[in-house]
Coordinates of C-alpha atoms and ligand atoms in Angstrom, one line a residue:
X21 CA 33.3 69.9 -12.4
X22 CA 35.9 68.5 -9.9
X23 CA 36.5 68.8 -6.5
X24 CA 39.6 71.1 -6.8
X25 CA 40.3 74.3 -4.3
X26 CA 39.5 77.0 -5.5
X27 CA 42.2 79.7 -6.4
X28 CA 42.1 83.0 -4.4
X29 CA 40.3 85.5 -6.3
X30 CA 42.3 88.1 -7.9
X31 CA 42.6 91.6 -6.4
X32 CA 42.0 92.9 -3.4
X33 CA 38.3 91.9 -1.7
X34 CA 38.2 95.4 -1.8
X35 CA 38.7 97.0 -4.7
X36 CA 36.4 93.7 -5.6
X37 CA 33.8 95.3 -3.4
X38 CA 30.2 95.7 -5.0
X39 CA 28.9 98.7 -3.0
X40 CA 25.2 100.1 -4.7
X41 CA 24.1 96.6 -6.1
X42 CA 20.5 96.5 -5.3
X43 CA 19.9 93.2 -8.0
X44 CA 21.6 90.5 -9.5
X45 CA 21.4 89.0 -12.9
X46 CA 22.4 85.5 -13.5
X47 CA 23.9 83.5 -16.3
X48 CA 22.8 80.0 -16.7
X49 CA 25.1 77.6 -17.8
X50 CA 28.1 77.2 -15.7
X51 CA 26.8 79.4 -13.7
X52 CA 23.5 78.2 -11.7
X53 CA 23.3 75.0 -13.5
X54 CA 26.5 72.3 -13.8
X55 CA 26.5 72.5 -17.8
X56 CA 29.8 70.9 -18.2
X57 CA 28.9 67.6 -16.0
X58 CA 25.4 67.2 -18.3
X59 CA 27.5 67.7 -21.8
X60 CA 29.6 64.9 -20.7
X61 CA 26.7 62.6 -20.2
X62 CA 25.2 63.6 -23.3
X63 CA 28.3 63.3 -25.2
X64 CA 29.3 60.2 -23.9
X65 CA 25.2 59.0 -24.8
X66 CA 25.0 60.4 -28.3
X67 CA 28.5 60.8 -29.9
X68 CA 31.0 58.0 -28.4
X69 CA 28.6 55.3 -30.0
X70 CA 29.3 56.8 -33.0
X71 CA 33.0 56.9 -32.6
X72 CA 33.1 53.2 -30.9
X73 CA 31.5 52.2 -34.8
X74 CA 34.7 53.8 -35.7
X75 CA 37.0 52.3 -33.6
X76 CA 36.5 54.7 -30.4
X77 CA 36.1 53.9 -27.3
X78 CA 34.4 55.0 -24.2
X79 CA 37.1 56.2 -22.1
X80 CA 37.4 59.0 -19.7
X81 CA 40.1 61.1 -21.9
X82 CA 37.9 60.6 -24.9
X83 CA 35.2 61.7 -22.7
X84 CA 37.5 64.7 -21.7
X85 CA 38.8 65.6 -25.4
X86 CA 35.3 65.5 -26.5
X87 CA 34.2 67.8 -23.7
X88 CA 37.3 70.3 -24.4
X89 CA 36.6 70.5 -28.1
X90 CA 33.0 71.2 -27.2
X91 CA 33.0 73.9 -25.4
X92 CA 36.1 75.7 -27.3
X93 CA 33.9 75.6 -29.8
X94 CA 36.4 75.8 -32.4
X95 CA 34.5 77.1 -35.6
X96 CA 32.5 79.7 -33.7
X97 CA 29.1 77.9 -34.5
X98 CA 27.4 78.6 -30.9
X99 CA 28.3 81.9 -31.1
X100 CA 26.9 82.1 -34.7
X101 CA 23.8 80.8 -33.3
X102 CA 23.5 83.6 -30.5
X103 CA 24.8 86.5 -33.2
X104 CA 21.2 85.1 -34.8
X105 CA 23.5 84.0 -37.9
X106 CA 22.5 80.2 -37.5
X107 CA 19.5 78.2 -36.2
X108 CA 20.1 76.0 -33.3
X109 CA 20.0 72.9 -35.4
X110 CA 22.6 74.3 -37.6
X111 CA 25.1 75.1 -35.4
X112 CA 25.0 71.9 -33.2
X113 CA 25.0 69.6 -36.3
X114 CA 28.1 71.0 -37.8
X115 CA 29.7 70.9 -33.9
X116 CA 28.7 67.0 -33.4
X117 CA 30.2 66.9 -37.3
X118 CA 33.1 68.6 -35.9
X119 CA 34.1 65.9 -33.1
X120 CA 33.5 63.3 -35.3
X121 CA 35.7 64.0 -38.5
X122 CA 38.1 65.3 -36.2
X123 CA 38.3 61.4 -34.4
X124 CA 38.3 59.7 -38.0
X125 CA 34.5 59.7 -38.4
X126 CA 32.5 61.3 -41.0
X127 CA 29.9 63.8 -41.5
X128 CA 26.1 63.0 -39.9
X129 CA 23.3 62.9 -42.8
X130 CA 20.0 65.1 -41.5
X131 CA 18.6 61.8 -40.2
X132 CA 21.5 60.7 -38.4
X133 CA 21.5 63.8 -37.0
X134 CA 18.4 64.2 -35.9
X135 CA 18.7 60.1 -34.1
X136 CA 22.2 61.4 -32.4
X137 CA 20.7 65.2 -31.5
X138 CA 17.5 63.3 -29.4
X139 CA 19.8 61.2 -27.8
X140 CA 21.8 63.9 -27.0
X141 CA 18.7 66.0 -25.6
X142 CA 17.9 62.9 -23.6
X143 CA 20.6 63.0 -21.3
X144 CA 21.2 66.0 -21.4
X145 CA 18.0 66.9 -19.8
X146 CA 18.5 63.5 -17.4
X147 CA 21.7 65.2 -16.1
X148 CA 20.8 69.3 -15.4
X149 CA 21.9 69.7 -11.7
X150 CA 22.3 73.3 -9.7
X151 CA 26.0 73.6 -8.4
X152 CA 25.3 72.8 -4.2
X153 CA 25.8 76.5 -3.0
X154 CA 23.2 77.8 -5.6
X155 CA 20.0 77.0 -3.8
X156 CA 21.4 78.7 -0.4
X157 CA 22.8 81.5 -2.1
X158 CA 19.9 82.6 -4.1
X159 CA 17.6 82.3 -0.7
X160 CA 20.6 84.8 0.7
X161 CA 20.8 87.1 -1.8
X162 CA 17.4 87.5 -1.8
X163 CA 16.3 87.8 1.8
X164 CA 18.9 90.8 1.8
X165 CA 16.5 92.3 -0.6
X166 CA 18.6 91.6 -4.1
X167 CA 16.2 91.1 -6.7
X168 CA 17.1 88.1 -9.3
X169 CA 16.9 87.3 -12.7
X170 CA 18.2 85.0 -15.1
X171 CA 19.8 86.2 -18.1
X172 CA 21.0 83.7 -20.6
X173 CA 22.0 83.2 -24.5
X174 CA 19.9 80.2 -25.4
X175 CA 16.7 80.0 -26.1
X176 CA 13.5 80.3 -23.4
X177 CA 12.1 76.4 -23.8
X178 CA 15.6 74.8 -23.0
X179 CA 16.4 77.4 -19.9
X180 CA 12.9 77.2 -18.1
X181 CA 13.0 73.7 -18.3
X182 CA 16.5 73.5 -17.6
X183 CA 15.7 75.5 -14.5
X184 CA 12.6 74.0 -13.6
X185 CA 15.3 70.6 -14.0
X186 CA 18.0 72.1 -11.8
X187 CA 14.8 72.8 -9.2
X188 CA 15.4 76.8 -9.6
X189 CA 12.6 78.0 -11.2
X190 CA 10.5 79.3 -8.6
X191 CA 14.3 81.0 -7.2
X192 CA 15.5 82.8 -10.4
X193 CA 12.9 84.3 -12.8
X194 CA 13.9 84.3 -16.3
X195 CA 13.7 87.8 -17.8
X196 CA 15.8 87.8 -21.0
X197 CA 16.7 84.7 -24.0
X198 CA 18.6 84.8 -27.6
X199 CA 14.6 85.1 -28.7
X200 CA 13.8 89.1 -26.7
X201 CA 16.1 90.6 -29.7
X202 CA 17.8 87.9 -31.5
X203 CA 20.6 87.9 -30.4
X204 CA 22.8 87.3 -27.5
X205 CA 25.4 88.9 -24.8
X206 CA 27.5 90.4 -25.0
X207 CA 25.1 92.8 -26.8
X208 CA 24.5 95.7 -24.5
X209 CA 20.7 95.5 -25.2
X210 CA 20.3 92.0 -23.4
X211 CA 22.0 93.5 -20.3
X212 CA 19.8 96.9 -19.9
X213 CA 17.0 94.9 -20.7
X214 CA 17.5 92.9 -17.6
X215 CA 18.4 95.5 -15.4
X216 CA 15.2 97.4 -16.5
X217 CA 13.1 94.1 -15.9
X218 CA 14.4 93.9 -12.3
X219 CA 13.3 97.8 -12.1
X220 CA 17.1 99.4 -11.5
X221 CA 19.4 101.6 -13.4
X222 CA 22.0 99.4 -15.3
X223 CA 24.6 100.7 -12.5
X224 CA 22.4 99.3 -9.5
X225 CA 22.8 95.5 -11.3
X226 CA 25.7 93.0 -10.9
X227 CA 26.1 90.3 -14.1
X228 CA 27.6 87.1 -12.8
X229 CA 28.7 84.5 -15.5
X230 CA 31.7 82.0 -16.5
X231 CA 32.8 83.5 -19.4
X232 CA 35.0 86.8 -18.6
X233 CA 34.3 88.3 -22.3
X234 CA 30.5 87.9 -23.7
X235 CA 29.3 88.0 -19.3
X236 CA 31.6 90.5 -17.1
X237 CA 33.1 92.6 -19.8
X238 CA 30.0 92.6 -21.7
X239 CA 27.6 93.7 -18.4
X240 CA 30.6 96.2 -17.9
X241 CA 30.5 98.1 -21.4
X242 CA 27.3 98.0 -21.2
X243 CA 26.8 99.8 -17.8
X244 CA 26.6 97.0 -14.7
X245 CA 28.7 95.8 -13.2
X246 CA 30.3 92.8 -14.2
X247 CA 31.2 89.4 -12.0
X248 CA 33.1 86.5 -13.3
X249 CA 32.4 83.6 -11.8
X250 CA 35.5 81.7 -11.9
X251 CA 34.7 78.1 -10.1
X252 CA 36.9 75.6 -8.9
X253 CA 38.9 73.7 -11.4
X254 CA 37.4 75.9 -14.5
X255 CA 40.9 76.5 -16.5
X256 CA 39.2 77.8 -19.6
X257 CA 39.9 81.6 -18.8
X258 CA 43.2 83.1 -17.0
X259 CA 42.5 84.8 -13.6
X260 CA 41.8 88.3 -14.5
X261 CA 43.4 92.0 -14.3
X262 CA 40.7 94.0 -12.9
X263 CA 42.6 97.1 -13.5
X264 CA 42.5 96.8 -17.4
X265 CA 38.8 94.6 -17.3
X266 CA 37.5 96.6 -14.5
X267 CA 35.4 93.6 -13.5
X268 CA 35.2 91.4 -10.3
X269 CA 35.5 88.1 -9.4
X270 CA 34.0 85.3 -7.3
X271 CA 34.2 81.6 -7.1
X272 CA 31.0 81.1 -6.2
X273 CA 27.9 82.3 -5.2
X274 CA 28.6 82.4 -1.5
X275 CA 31.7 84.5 -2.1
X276 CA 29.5 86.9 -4.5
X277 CA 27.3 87.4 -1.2
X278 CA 30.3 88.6 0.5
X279 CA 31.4 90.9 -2.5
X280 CA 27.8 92.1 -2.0
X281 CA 28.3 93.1 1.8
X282 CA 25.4 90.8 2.0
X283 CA 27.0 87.4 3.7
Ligands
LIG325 MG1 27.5 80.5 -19.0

């Protein structure tokens, strides 16, 4: 993620106001931990080698092409993978498939998968890092007697140790994964689930996360509240119109303390 300013939230601070909150549940990726930054080392480790034996090369717009493609995901297989309609495997071999017959390359046999996907893993893992305000805001949010939890898509292995990683895992409990039904947000289930784990009625629970569809208007529909946290420089989504999405925004964890009346 660069260093850009953020832009002002939309709306009002507030009609953004989240009176009644007594707990917060978290997204992951994007969110707590700087996802984007550890796909670009793991692309840059496991598929530009594979390109360069094509004729690639390592540059910082291939770097950035790969990166967009990835998490556009195009062909819908992550989100096959959290509507339990694909194994994890699955849908990341026909993605790593994807940006390579896309740049002139061809499709990965099993093994050649399974060689690029541990390299992958590698850095990946080498490269999980908390955004800087994360840390600080959690120990905030929860000396003002918000209670925490983690609620995230993937699976339970990858996000403890991806927390433990990111050096959040004595901060943020993680109460729900793709496994506690099968599938993922934006199913209402997930959401409940969480706000029962932290002991509060869905309305008592904010939902922060970086994607505006499957995280705030999911957690909304289902009956939280919904934040989306909309960080510097992320372009993916268009700011939103809280009168048609009825859901809030923040840039960052410090700002959702001030939405929370708790800064
Ligand atoms: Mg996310």
């Amino acid at each position: 993620m660069t260093t850009v300013q953020p832009e002002p939230p939309c709306g009002d601070r507030a009609g953004r106001s989240l009176v009644g909150v007594h707990g917060v549940l978290l997204d992951i990726d994007h969110t707590l931990v700087d996802t984007e930054a550890a796909f670009v080392a793991a692309l840059g480790a496991s598929i530009v080698p594979l390109l360069d034996d094509r004729g690639g090369s390592e540059s910082g717009a291939l770097l950035e092409d790969l990166l967009a493609q990835w998490s556009a995901d195009r062909g819908g297989w992550y989100r096959a993978y959290t509507c339990g309609e694909m194994t994890h495997a699955q849908q990341r071999h026909r993605r790593f498939d994807e940006l390579l017959v896309d740049r002139g390359g061809r499709a990965l046999t099993t093994a050649e998968y399974d060689r690029a996907n541990t390299v992958f893993e590698r850095a990946f893992a080498a490269a999980w890092r908390a955004f800087p305000e994360v840390p600080d805001a959690l120990a905030r949010l929860r000396s003002a007697g918000i209670r925490l939890g983690a609620v995230t898509n993937a699976g339970r292995a990858l996000q403890e140790t991806k927390l433990a990683a990111a050096g959040l895992a004595d901060a943020v409990p993680l109460l729900v994964t793709v496994e506690t039904f099968g599938v993922g947000k934006p199913d209402p289930r997930v959401f409940r689930e969480g706000a029962r784990l932290l002991g509060l009625a869905p309305e008592e629970v904010a939902y922060v996360g970086d994607e505006p569809d499957i995280d705030a208007d999911g957690a909304v529909a289902a009956g939280l509240r919904g934040v989306h946290l909309r960080r510097a420089g992320d372009r993916r989504f268009a700011p939103c119109d809280q009168a048609r999405s009825g859901h809030a925004e923040a840039v960052d964890l410090l700002d959702l303390l001030e939405l929370l009346g708790a800064a």
